[in-house]
Tab-separated table of C-alpha atoms and ligand atoms in Angstrom:
chain	number	residue	atom	x	y	z
A	50	MET	CA	122.487	134.602	108.460
A	51	LYS	CA	120.735	133.527	105.341
A	52	ALA	CA	117.073	133.214	105.496
A	53	LEU	CA	113.893	132.337	103.361
A	54	ALA	CA	112.293	135.848	102.976
A	55	TRP	CA	108.944	136.700	101.595
A	56	HIS	CA	108.442	139.264	98.737
A	57	GLY	CA	105.242	139.009	97.638
A	58	LYS	CA	102.524	136.030	95.873
A	59	GLY	CA	104.775	133.748	94.663
A	60	ASP	CA	107.716	135.457	95.405
A	61	ILE	CA	110.361	134.059	98.084
A	62	ARG	CA	113.988	134.718	98.009
A	63	CYS	CA	116.786	133.091	100.318
A	64	GLU	CA	118.911	136.290	101.473
A	65	THR	CA	120.941	137.696	104.006
A	66	VAL	CA	119.158	138.904	107.023
A	67	PRO	CA	120.530	140.397	110.379
A	68	ASP	CA	121.205	137.400	112.933
A	69	PRO	CA	118.748	137.244	115.649
A	70	LYS	CA	119.596	138.843	118.983
A	71	ILE	CA	118.488	138.165	122.760
A	72	GLN	CA	115.509	140.631	123.154
A	73	HIS	CA	113.938	139.117	126.294
A	74	GLY	CA	115.020	137.385	129.487
A	75	ARG	CA	113.297	134.706	128.479
A	76	ASP	CA	114.422	134.192	125.031
A	77	ALA	CA	116.638	131.673	123.204
A	78	ILE	CA	118.389	131.577	120.057
A	79	ILE	CA	118.504	128.334	118.277
A	80	LYS	CA	120.904	127.366	115.441
A	81	VAL	CA	118.597	125.892	113.188
A	82	THR	CA	119.817	122.120	112.154
A	83	ALA	CA	116.430	121.373	110.040
A	84	CYS	CA	113.235	123.313	109.207
A	85	ALA	CA	109.998	121.923	106.950
A	86	ILE	CA	107.953	123.736	104.612
A	87	CYS	CA	104.230	123.588	105.895
A	88	GLY	CA	100.782	123.861	103.844
A	89	SER	CA	100.299	126.919	105.827
A	90	ASP	CA	103.360	128.288	104.450
A	91	LEU	CA	101.514	127.845	101.125
A	92	HIS	CA	98.794	129.811	101.909
A	93	ILE	CA	101.671	133.042	102.242
A	94	PHE	CA	103.166	131.911	99.127
A	95	ASN	CA	100.005	132.191	97.464
A	96	GLY	CA	99.396	135.680	98.684
A	97	VAL	CA	96.156	134.736	100.863
A	98	ILE	CA	97.182	135.746	104.252
A	99	PRO	CA	97.008	139.405	104.785
A	100	GLY	CA	99.411	141.529	106.809
A	101	MET	CA	102.459	140.214	105.199
A	102	GLU	CA	105.609	142.689	104.868
A	103	LYS	CA	108.333	142.794	102.219
A	104	GLY	CA	111.422	140.819	103.882
A	105	ASP	CA	109.547	139.078	106.232
A	106	VAL	CA	111.169	135.532	107.316
A	107	LEU	CA	109.362	132.565	106.592
A	108	GLY	CA	108.905	128.844	108.250
A	109	HIS	CA	107.271	127.724	111.842
A	110	GLU	CA	108.460	124.070	111.565
A	111	THR	CA	111.914	124.484	113.289
A	112	MET	CA	114.732	122.665	115.538
A	113	GLY	CA	117.765	122.665	115.952
A	114	GLU	CA	120.733	123.667	119.019
A	115	VAL	CA	120.327	126.269	121.834
A	116	VAL	CA	123.277	128.763	121.026
A	117	GLU	CA	122.391	131.449	123.354
A	118	VAL	CA	119.718	132.029	125.990
A	119	GLY	CA	118.390	135.002	127.739
A	120	PRO	CA	119.262	135.660	131.915
A	121	ASP	CA	115.669	134.707	132.933
A	122	ASN	CA	115.582	131.439	130.815
A	123	LYS	CA	116.163	128.482	133.744
A	124	ALA	CA	114.913	125.828	131.091
A	125	LEU	CA	117.561	125.385	128.553
A	126	LYS	CA	121.152	125.524	128.136
A	127	VAL	CA	123.244	126.269	125.586
A	128	GLY	CA	123.858	122.824	123.907
A	129	ASP	CA	120.496	121.687	124.308
A	130	ARG	CA	118.634	119.994	121.043
A	131	VAL	CA	115.277	121.175	120.824
A	132	VAL	CA	112.380	121.450	119.032
A	133	VAL	CA	110.190	124.523	118.626
A	134	PRO	CA	106.314	124.971	118.220
A	135	PHE	CA	105.324	126.864	115.788
A	136	THR	CA	102.762	128.813	118.557
A	137	ILE	CA	104.236	131.332	120.461
A	138	SER	CA	103.138	131.160	123.957
A	139	CYS	CA	103.638	132.838	127.814
A	140	GLY	CA	102.963	129.811	129.415
A	141	GLN	CA	101.590	131.923	132.396
A	142	CYS	CA	97.885	133.509	130.982
A	143	PHE	CA	94.441	132.524	131.354
A	144	PHE	CA	94.852	130.290	128.292
A	145	CYS	CA	98.268	129.031	128.870
A	146	ARG	CA	97.140	127.853	132.419
A	147	ARG	CA	94.609	125.974	130.827
A	148	GLY	CA	96.668	124.141	127.803
A	149	PHE	CA	95.123	125.988	125.248
A	150	TYR	CA	98.760	127.534	124.094
A	151	SER	CA	97.521	128.517	120.655
A	152	GLY	CA	95.211	131.005	122.801
A	153	CYS	CA	97.933	132.752	124.678
A	154	GLU	CA	97.330	136.483	125.192
A	155	ARG	CA	100.496	137.743	125.840
A	156	SER	CA	102.356	136.689	122.914
A	157	ASN	CA	100.911	138.731	119.868
A	158	PRO	CA	101.941	142.257	119.702
A	159	ASP	CA	99.390	143.089	116.885
A	160	LYS	CA	96.294	141.873	119.017
A	161	GLU	CA	94.689	145.097	117.965
A	162	LYS	CA	94.799	144.108	114.423
A	163	ALA	CA	93.714	140.633	115.136
A	164	GLU	CA	90.750	141.932	117.084
A	165	LYS	CA	89.392	143.912	114.349
A	166	LEU	CA	89.240	140.695	111.918
A	167	TRP	CA	88.639	138.305	114.808
A	168	GLY	CA	86.921	139.715	117.866
A	169	HIS	CA	89.866	138.300	119.555
A	170	SER	CA	93.357	137.782	119.320
A	171	PRO	CA	94.962	134.248	119.234
A	172	ALA	CA	98.449	133.665	120.200
A	173	GLY	CA	101.259	135.007	118.205
A	174	LEU	CA	102.796	132.487	115.521
A	175	PHE	CA	106.590	132.338	113.894
A	176	GLY	CA	106.681	133.596	110.328
A	177	TYR	CA	102.846	133.998	110.191
A	178	SER	CA	102.233	138.192	109.473
A	179	HIS	CA	102.153	141.074	111.530
A	180	LEU	CA	98.675	140.061	112.687
A	181	LEU	CA	100.225	137.491	114.411
A	182	GLY	CA	103.032	138.743	115.871
A	183	GLY	CA	105.053	139.840	112.924
A	184	TYR	CA	107.814	137.212	114.176
A	185	ALA	CA	110.311	136.043	112.070
A	186	GLY	CA	110.931	132.168	111.274
A	187	GLY	CA	112.548	129.627	111.665
A	188	GLN	CA	113.470	128.940	107.888
A	189	ALA	CA	117.025	130.430	108.717
A	190	GLU	CA	120.492	129.999	110.003
A	191	TYR	CA	119.253	131.023	113.151
A	192	LEU	CA	116.078	131.672	115.124
A	193	ARG	CA	114.976	133.616	117.792
A	194	GLY	CA	112.355	131.919	120.157
A	195	PRO	CA	110.764	134.220	122.606
A	196	PHE	CA	109.197	132.771	126.007
A	197	ALA	CA	112.078	129.985	124.667
A	198	ASP	CA	111.041	128.680	128.701
A	199	VAL	CA	107.660	127.219	127.373
A	200	GLY	CA	107.993	126.521	123.820
A	201	PRO	CA	110.564	124.426	122.922
A	202	ILE	CA	111.004	121.004	124.341
A	203	LYS	CA	114.081	118.764	124.499
A	204	VAL	CA	114.663	115.685	122.487
A	205	PRO	CA	117.028	113.066	123.240
A	206	GLU	CA	120.107	112.096	121.234
A	207	GLY	CA	118.786	108.242	119.883
A	208	LEU	CA	116.607	110.258	117.721
A	209	SER	CA	117.443	111.936	114.430
A	210	ASP	CA	116.397	115.647	112.898
A	211	GLU	CA	113.379	114.021	110.862
A	212	GLN	CA	112.112	111.795	113.413
A	213	VAL	CA	111.117	114.642	115.763
A	214	LEU	CA	111.172	118.087	113.456
A	215	PHE	CA	107.393	117.416	112.822
A	216	LEU	CA	106.345	117.387	116.648
A	217	SER	CA	106.991	121.501	116.013
A	218	ASP	CA	103.510	121.328	114.138
A	219	ILE	CA	102.215	118.727	111.692
A	220	PHE	CA	102.145	115.843	113.901
A	221	PRO	CA	100.475	117.429	116.938
A	222	THR	CA	98.039	119.056	114.087
A	223	GLY	CA	97.077	115.552	112.628
A	224	TYR	CA	96.905	114.636	116.113
A	225	MET	CA	94.369	117.119	117.665
A	226	ALA	CA	91.996	116.553	114.345
A	227	ALA	CA	91.860	113.113	115.398
A	228	ASP	CA	91.697	114.040	119.250
A	229	PHE	CA	88.661	116.133	118.174
A	230	CYS	CA	86.839	113.353	117.019
A	231	ASN	CA	86.556	112.093	120.811
A	232	LEU	CA	87.054	108.117	119.028
A	233	GLU	CA	85.779	105.455	121.232
A	234	GLY	CA	87.074	102.370	119.148
A	235	GLY	CA	85.484	101.193	116.070
A	236	GLU	CA	84.369	104.713	114.357
A	237	THR	CA	84.353	105.437	110.953
A	238	VAL	CA	86.544	108.585	109.875
A	239	ALA	CA	86.653	110.522	106.618
A	240	ILE	CA	89.681	112.880	105.906
A	241	TRP	CA	90.054	115.465	103.107
A	242	GLY	CA	93.317	115.943	102.499
A	243	CYS	CA	96.539	113.712	102.048
A	244	GLY	CA	98.935	116.388	102.466
A	245	PRO	CA	101.362	116.317	105.140
A	246	VAL	CA	98.801	117.247	107.738
A	247	GLY	CA	96.243	114.322	106.591
A	248	GLN	CA	99.075	111.810	106.673
A	249	PHE	CA	99.256	112.259	110.436
A	250	ALA	CA	95.184	112.543	111.116
A	251	ILE	CA	95.196	109.091	109.618
A	252	ARG	CA	97.555	107.407	111.516
A	253	SER	CA	96.433	109.814	114.610
A	254	ALA	CA	92.962	108.278	114.199
A	255	PHE	CA	94.174	104.580	113.851
A	256	MET	CA	96.203	105.353	117.103
A	257	LEU	CA	93.135	106.531	118.975
A	258	GLY	CA	90.724	103.776	117.795
A	259	ALA	CA	89.174	104.337	114.577
A	260	GLU	CA	88.446	101.283	112.356
A	261	ARG	CA	88.258	103.025	109.233
A	262	VAL	CA	89.846	105.868	107.543
A	263	ILE	CA	88.514	107.277	104.078
A	264	ALA	CA	91.310	109.693	102.954
A	265	ILE	CA	90.272	111.884	100.351
A	266	ASP	CA	92.515	113.385	97.594
A	267	THR	CA	93.432	113.129	94.040
A	268	VAL	CA	97.265	113.034	93.893
A	269	PRO	CA	98.210	109.587	93.422
A	270	GLU	CA	101.419	109.179	95.666
A	271	ARG	CA	99.429	111.030	98.538
A	272	LEU	CA	96.828	108.612	98.053
A	273	ALA	CA	99.349	105.538	97.856
A	274	MET	CA	101.133	106.590	101.119
A	275	ALA	CA	97.625	107.339	102.675
A	276	ALA	CA	96.637	103.558	101.883
A	277	THR	CA	99.909	102.225	103.206
A	278	ALA	CA	98.401	103.593	106.589
A	279	GLY	CA	95.652	101.097	105.771
A	280	ALA	CA	93.220	103.985	104.731
A	281	ILE	CA	90.248	103.071	101.984
A	282	THR	CA	91.240	105.913	99.480
A	283	LEU	CA	89.162	108.181	97.202
A	284	ASN	CA	89.851	110.236	94.761
A	285	PHE	CA	87.753	112.921	93.899
A	286	ARG	CA	88.311	113.409	90.468
A	287	ASN	CA	87.045	110.003	89.744
A	288	GLU	CA	84.315	109.597	91.950
A	289	ASP	CA	81.832	111.098	94.068
A	290	ILE	CA	82.742	111.574	97.649
A	291	TYR	CA	79.267	111.766	99.397
A	292	ASP	CA	78.335	108.799	97.310
A	293	ARG	CA	80.920	106.570	98.412
A	294	ILE	CA	80.905	107.460	102.110
A	295	GLN	CA	77.347	106.743	101.901
A	296	GLU	CA	78.061	103.565	100.151
A	297	LEU	CA	80.822	102.489	103.001
A	298	THR	CA	78.690	103.556	106.037
A	299	ALA	CA	75.561	101.805	104.872
A	300	GLY	CA	73.772	105.411	104.326
A	301	ARG	CA	74.212	106.313	107.976
A	302	GLY	CA	77.557	109.177	106.904
A	303	ALA	CA	81.114	109.143	108.362
A	304	ASP	CA	81.366	108.968	112.428
A	305	ALA	CA	83.368	112.185	111.896
A	306	CYS	CA	84.927	114.276	109.431
A	307	ILE	CA	88.177	116.288	108.994
A	308	ASP	CA	89.081	118.638	106.695
A	309	ALA	CA	92.881	118.999	106.286
A	310	VAL	CA	92.373	120.968	103.488
A	311	GLY	CA	91.504	124.330	104.054
A	312	THR	CA	91.081	127.568	102.374
A	313	GLU	CA	92.749	126.444	99.121
A	314	PRO	CA	90.859	123.581	97.610
A	315	ASP	CA	91.335	122.182	94.121
A	316	THR	CA	89.342	123.978	91.789
A	317	ARG	CA	88.128	121.036	90.270
A	318	SER	CA	86.894	119.817	93.726
A	319	GLY	CA	83.438	120.883	92.565
A	320	PHE	CA	80.887	123.731	90.845
A	321	ASP	CA	80.927	125.641	94.484
A	322	ALA	CA	85.027	125.415	94.202
A	323	VAL	CA	84.889	127.067	91.006
A	324	ILE	CA	82.475	129.884	92.434
A	325	ASP	CA	84.191	130.227	95.496
A	326	ARG	CA	87.589	131.106	93.433
A	327	VAL	CA	85.746	133.429	91.387
A	328	LYS	CA	84.434	135.034	94.377
A	329	VAL	CA	87.889	135.631	95.971
A	330	ALA	CA	89.258	136.740	92.905
A	331	THR	CA	86.724	139.371	92.695
A	332	PHE	CA	87.036	140.668	96.215
A	333	MET	CA	83.741	139.525	96.775
A	334	GLY	CA	84.765	136.700	99.796
A	335	THR	CA	87.853	135.460	101.754
A	336	ASP	CA	87.852	131.705	101.708
A	337	ARG	CA	87.054	128.737	99.381
A	338	PRO	CA	85.179	126.146	102.192
A	339	HIS	CA	84.138	123.561	99.785
A	340	VAL	CA	85.502	121.135	101.457
A	341	LEU	CA	83.708	121.951	104.734
A	342	ARG	CA	80.889	121.904	102.948
A	343	GLN	CA	81.030	118.689	101.840
A	344	ALA	CA	82.667	117.506	105.384
A	345	ILE	CA	79.357	118.822	107.001
A	346	HIS	CA	76.960	116.953	104.200
A	347	CYS	CA	79.009	113.569	104.705
A	348	CYS	CA	78.926	113.157	108.531
A	349	ARG	CA	76.110	111.210	110.396
A	350	ASN	CA	74.049	112.898	112.870
A	351	PHE	CA	75.430	113.687	115.988
A	352	GLY	CA	78.767	113.310	114.531
A	353	THR	CA	81.989	115.466	114.636
A	354	VAL	CA	83.510	117.365	112.259
A	355	SER	CA	86.834	118.256	112.875
A	356	ILE	CA	88.680	121.182	111.177
A	357	VAL	CA	92.525	121.852	110.826
A	358	GLY	CA	92.355	123.234	107.222
A	359	VAL	CA	93.135	126.886	107.738
A	360	TYR	CA	90.755	129.657	106.965
A	361	GLY	CA	91.233	133.089	107.025
A	362	GLY	CA	87.771	135.044	107.450
A	363	PHE	CA	84.049	135.091	106.260
A	364	LEU	CA	82.822	131.993	104.840
A	365	ASP	CA	79.911	131.762	102.580
A	366	LYS	CA	77.462	129.045	102.284
A	367	ILE	CA	78.089	126.919	104.966
A	368	PRO	CA	75.300	124.343	105.457
A	369	MET	CA	74.593	125.255	108.672
A	370	GLY	CA	70.548	123.982	108.655
A	371	SER	CA	72.098	120.391	108.080
A	372	ALA	CA	74.491	120.969	110.922
A	373	ILE	CA	71.952	121.985	113.664
A	374	ASN	CA	69.232	120.114	112.714
A	375	ARG	CA	71.492	116.668	112.490
A	376	GLY	CA	73.188	117.446	115.962
A	377	LEU	CA	77.281	118.002	114.548
A	378	THR	CA	79.979	119.203	116.616
A	379	PHE	CA	82.477	121.377	115.324
A	380	ARG	CA	86.126	121.457	117.035
A	381	MET	CA	88.804	123.429	115.436
A	382	ALA	CA	91.819	125.343	116.221
A	383	GLN	CA	95.341	126.235	115.349
A	384	THR	CA	97.225	123.347	117.500
A	385	PRO	CA	98.398	124.482	121.153
A	386	VAL	CA	101.525	122.471	120.234
A	387	GLN	CA	102.807	122.336	123.639
A	388	HIS	CA	99.712	120.619	124.951
A	389	TYR	CA	100.177	117.594	122.813
A	390	LEU	CA	104.304	117.561	122.774
A	391	PRO	CA	104.966	115.507	125.455
A	392	LYS	CA	102.726	112.789	125.189
A	393	LEU	CA	103.629	112.578	121.034
A	394	LEU	CA	107.378	112.135	121.861
A	395	ALA	CA	106.779	109.650	124.073
A	396	ARG	CA	104.755	107.570	121.038
A	397	ILE	CA	108.048	108.673	119.008
A	398	GLU	CA	110.361	107.225	121.571
A	399	GLN	CA	108.568	103.987	122.058
A	400	GLY	CA	108.432	103.417	118.683
A	401	GLU	CA	104.460	103.544	118.299
A	402	ILE	CA	105.054	105.962	115.082
A	403	ASP	CA	108.492	107.453	113.144
A	404	PRO	CA	107.282	110.792	111.788
A	405	SER	CA	110.443	110.381	108.796
A	406	PHE	CA	107.919	108.488	106.802
A	407	VAL	CA	106.424	111.667	105.494
A	408	THR	CA	109.399	113.443	104.379
A	409	THR	CA	110.245	112.969	100.587
A	410	HIS	CA	112.374	116.303	99.829
A	411	ARG	CA	115.792	117.098	101.698
A	412	ALA	CA	117.380	120.545	100.102
A	413	SER	CA	119.554	123.168	101.395
A	414	LEU	CA	118.228	126.352	102.206
A	415	GLU	CA	119.345	127.894	99.134
A	416	GLN	CA	117.232	125.459	97.316
A	417	GLY	CA	114.139	126.829	99.562
A	418	PRO	CA	112.283	129.039	96.943
A	419	GLU	CA	112.679	126.094	94.589
A	420	LEU	CA	111.140	123.741	96.241
A	421	TYR	CA	108.214	126.012	97.752
A	422	LYS	CA	107.376	125.579	94.120
A	423	THR	CA	107.799	121.938	93.686
A	424	PHE	CA	105.463	121.437	97.042
A	425	ARG	CA	102.891	123.803	95.552
A	426	ASP	CA	102.844	122.162	92.573
A	427	LYS	CA	103.113	118.777	93.770
A	428	GLN	CA	105.712	118.242	91.459
A	429	ASP	CA	108.447	115.534	91.509
A	430	GLY	CA	106.255	113.387	94.209
A	431	CYS	CA	107.075	116.350	96.716
A	432	ILE	CA	104.904	115.472	100.028
A	433	LYS	CA	107.171	117.212	102.345
A	434	VAL	CA	110.330	118.914	102.021
A	435	VAL	CA	113.010	119.491	105.071
A	436	LEU	CA	115.574	121.820	104.481
A	437	LYS	CA	118.605	121.571	106.420
A	438	PRO	CA	120.523	125.034	106.642
B	628	NAD	N1	95.464	124.148	112.553
B	628	NAD	C1	96.189	124.249	112.340
B	628	NAD	O1	97.424	124.256	113.574
B	628	NAD	C2	97.220	123.551	111.419
B	628	NAD	C3	98.735	123.536	111.322
B	628	NAD	C4	99.070	123.117	110.126
B	628	NAD	C5	98.684	123.041	108.572
B	628	NAD	N2	97.226	123.461	109.261
B	628	NAD	C6	96.719	123.208	107.874
B	628	NAD	O2	96.477	122.373	107.516
B	628	NAD	C7	96.113	121.971	105.409
B	628	NAD	C8	96.698	121.495	105.222
B	628	NAD	O3	98.233	121.407	105.356
B	628	NAD	P1	99.357	120.553	104.658
B	628	NAD	O4	100.732	120.800	105.062
B	628	NAD	O5	99.023	119.094	104.239
B	628	NAD	O6	99.107	120.769	103.090
B	628	NAD	P2	98.547	120.152	101.575
B	628	NAD	O7	98.557	121.700	100.756
B	628	NAD	O8	100.111	119.801	101.448
B	628	NAD	O9	97.849	119.398	101.880
B	628	NAD	C9	96.317	119.643	101.352
B	628	NAD	C10	95.973	118.370	100.359
B	628	NAD	O10	94.502	118.513	99.857
B	628	NAD	C11	94.121	117.883	98.975
B	628	NAD	N3	92.745	118.621	98.505
B	628	NAD	C12	92.689	119.979	97.354
B	628	NAD	N4	91.476	119.759	97.449
B	628	NAD	C13	90.948	118.432	97.639
B	628	NAD	C14	89.386	118.023	98.047
B	628	NAD	N5	88.361	119.111	97.502
B	628	NAD	N6	89.095	116.940	98.871
B	628	NAD	C15	90.261	116.330	99.231
B	628	NAD	N7	91.618	116.769	99.456
B	628	NAD	C16	91.702	117.926	98.766
B	628	NAD	C17	95.767	118.555	98.021
B	628	NAD	O11	95.349	117.777	96.664
B	628	NAD	C18	96.431	118.341	98.720
B	628	NAD	O12	97.506	117.095	99.038
B	628	NAD	C19	96.585	123.580	105.314
B	628	NAD	O13	95.495	124.659	105.218
B	628	NAD	C20	97.188	124.174	106.364
B	628	NAD	O14	96.846	125.330	106.483
B	628	NAD	C21	97.022	123.964	110.108
B	629	ZN	ZN1	102.128	124.501	109.802
B	630	ZN	ZN1	99.934	132.810	127.389
């Protein structure tokens, strides 16, 4: 089959790889009808995710048709149309039973490596390095879904691929970011990053009761898309974000601040962003937490900082003094996608949101390597790429 494989920093190729096969009784093989490129894939493309090996198949936002099921899988049958969560979860362990699917303790066969770095291992993920299971991803013609009686959700025929594809990751992730803010109605939520995740966080914050959303980025079409949803937009290249949030909140700070940027902020974001860049380039640091620092400073006393932008290792100069003295709450996670799936599918079915708004580019798998660049460089108005194998 054809698939997008990683061969090093900036080097992704569309190549022929062996077809996936059923390996365990609960597996299913999915013929991919649509898959997407995520901001998390850009961290791999940019070479900042450790544990990648040449030839690893990428992709964790995938949907398609079930073409084969293992003998122990009672949930799926050939012909079912499913969306596959990016998190691989057994459904039975301590964490899965509590809804913390991205903390599954059985789905990462490389758990010792993850434990060395992080103390404990999270769940395995599709197409996301040999730290997280080394599972082949879904930017391919076919995908093997492990524990496929727990992960994939069946979707009704009335909805198009693009309306449901983002249930695999960015819609639940943006929703979780807003959910973490414990909104009761009337709040001001500031969101850093108007990429695909930020876009869903903006809309979810409104759905969950925020009165105002302040959306921060610098890319004109992303800010415009945020404004369409009703957000007040700020451009960090033209205005001081802290000052503007102070102004908008009568000097109190935002009730909740969402980091939907993560470890690779624009180096033009500020002086500390440049220092971080140098430290990472010279192996003096692992991450570049400019946005997290700013989010902490802009959050009101006893407010919430919700982190969905991905970080990998050890973060320097995080203003914990500000956080503890002012009673901030931190929430963060790789999204336990399965936990959110049923209620978000219901919201789509009820017409509360049509996730296809975010797609700007549609292409074949062969065009994938080129579109990784277009998406990374934010060229051609690119906000979200959907590939159709
Ligand atoms: N927690 C999870 O489960 C999960 C799931 C999906 C994605 N993610 C992460 O979420 C993040 C965003 O993903 P995406 O797909 O939207 O990526 P993206 O790269 O398209 O978007 C990031 C946006 O941040 C903007 N940005 C850069 N510096 C900024 C700054 N200083 N202030 C404000 N905005 C700034 C960029 O211009 C860009 O529009 C990534 O780190 C990704 O890995 C996490
Ligand atoms: Zn993702
Ligand atoms: Zn589990």
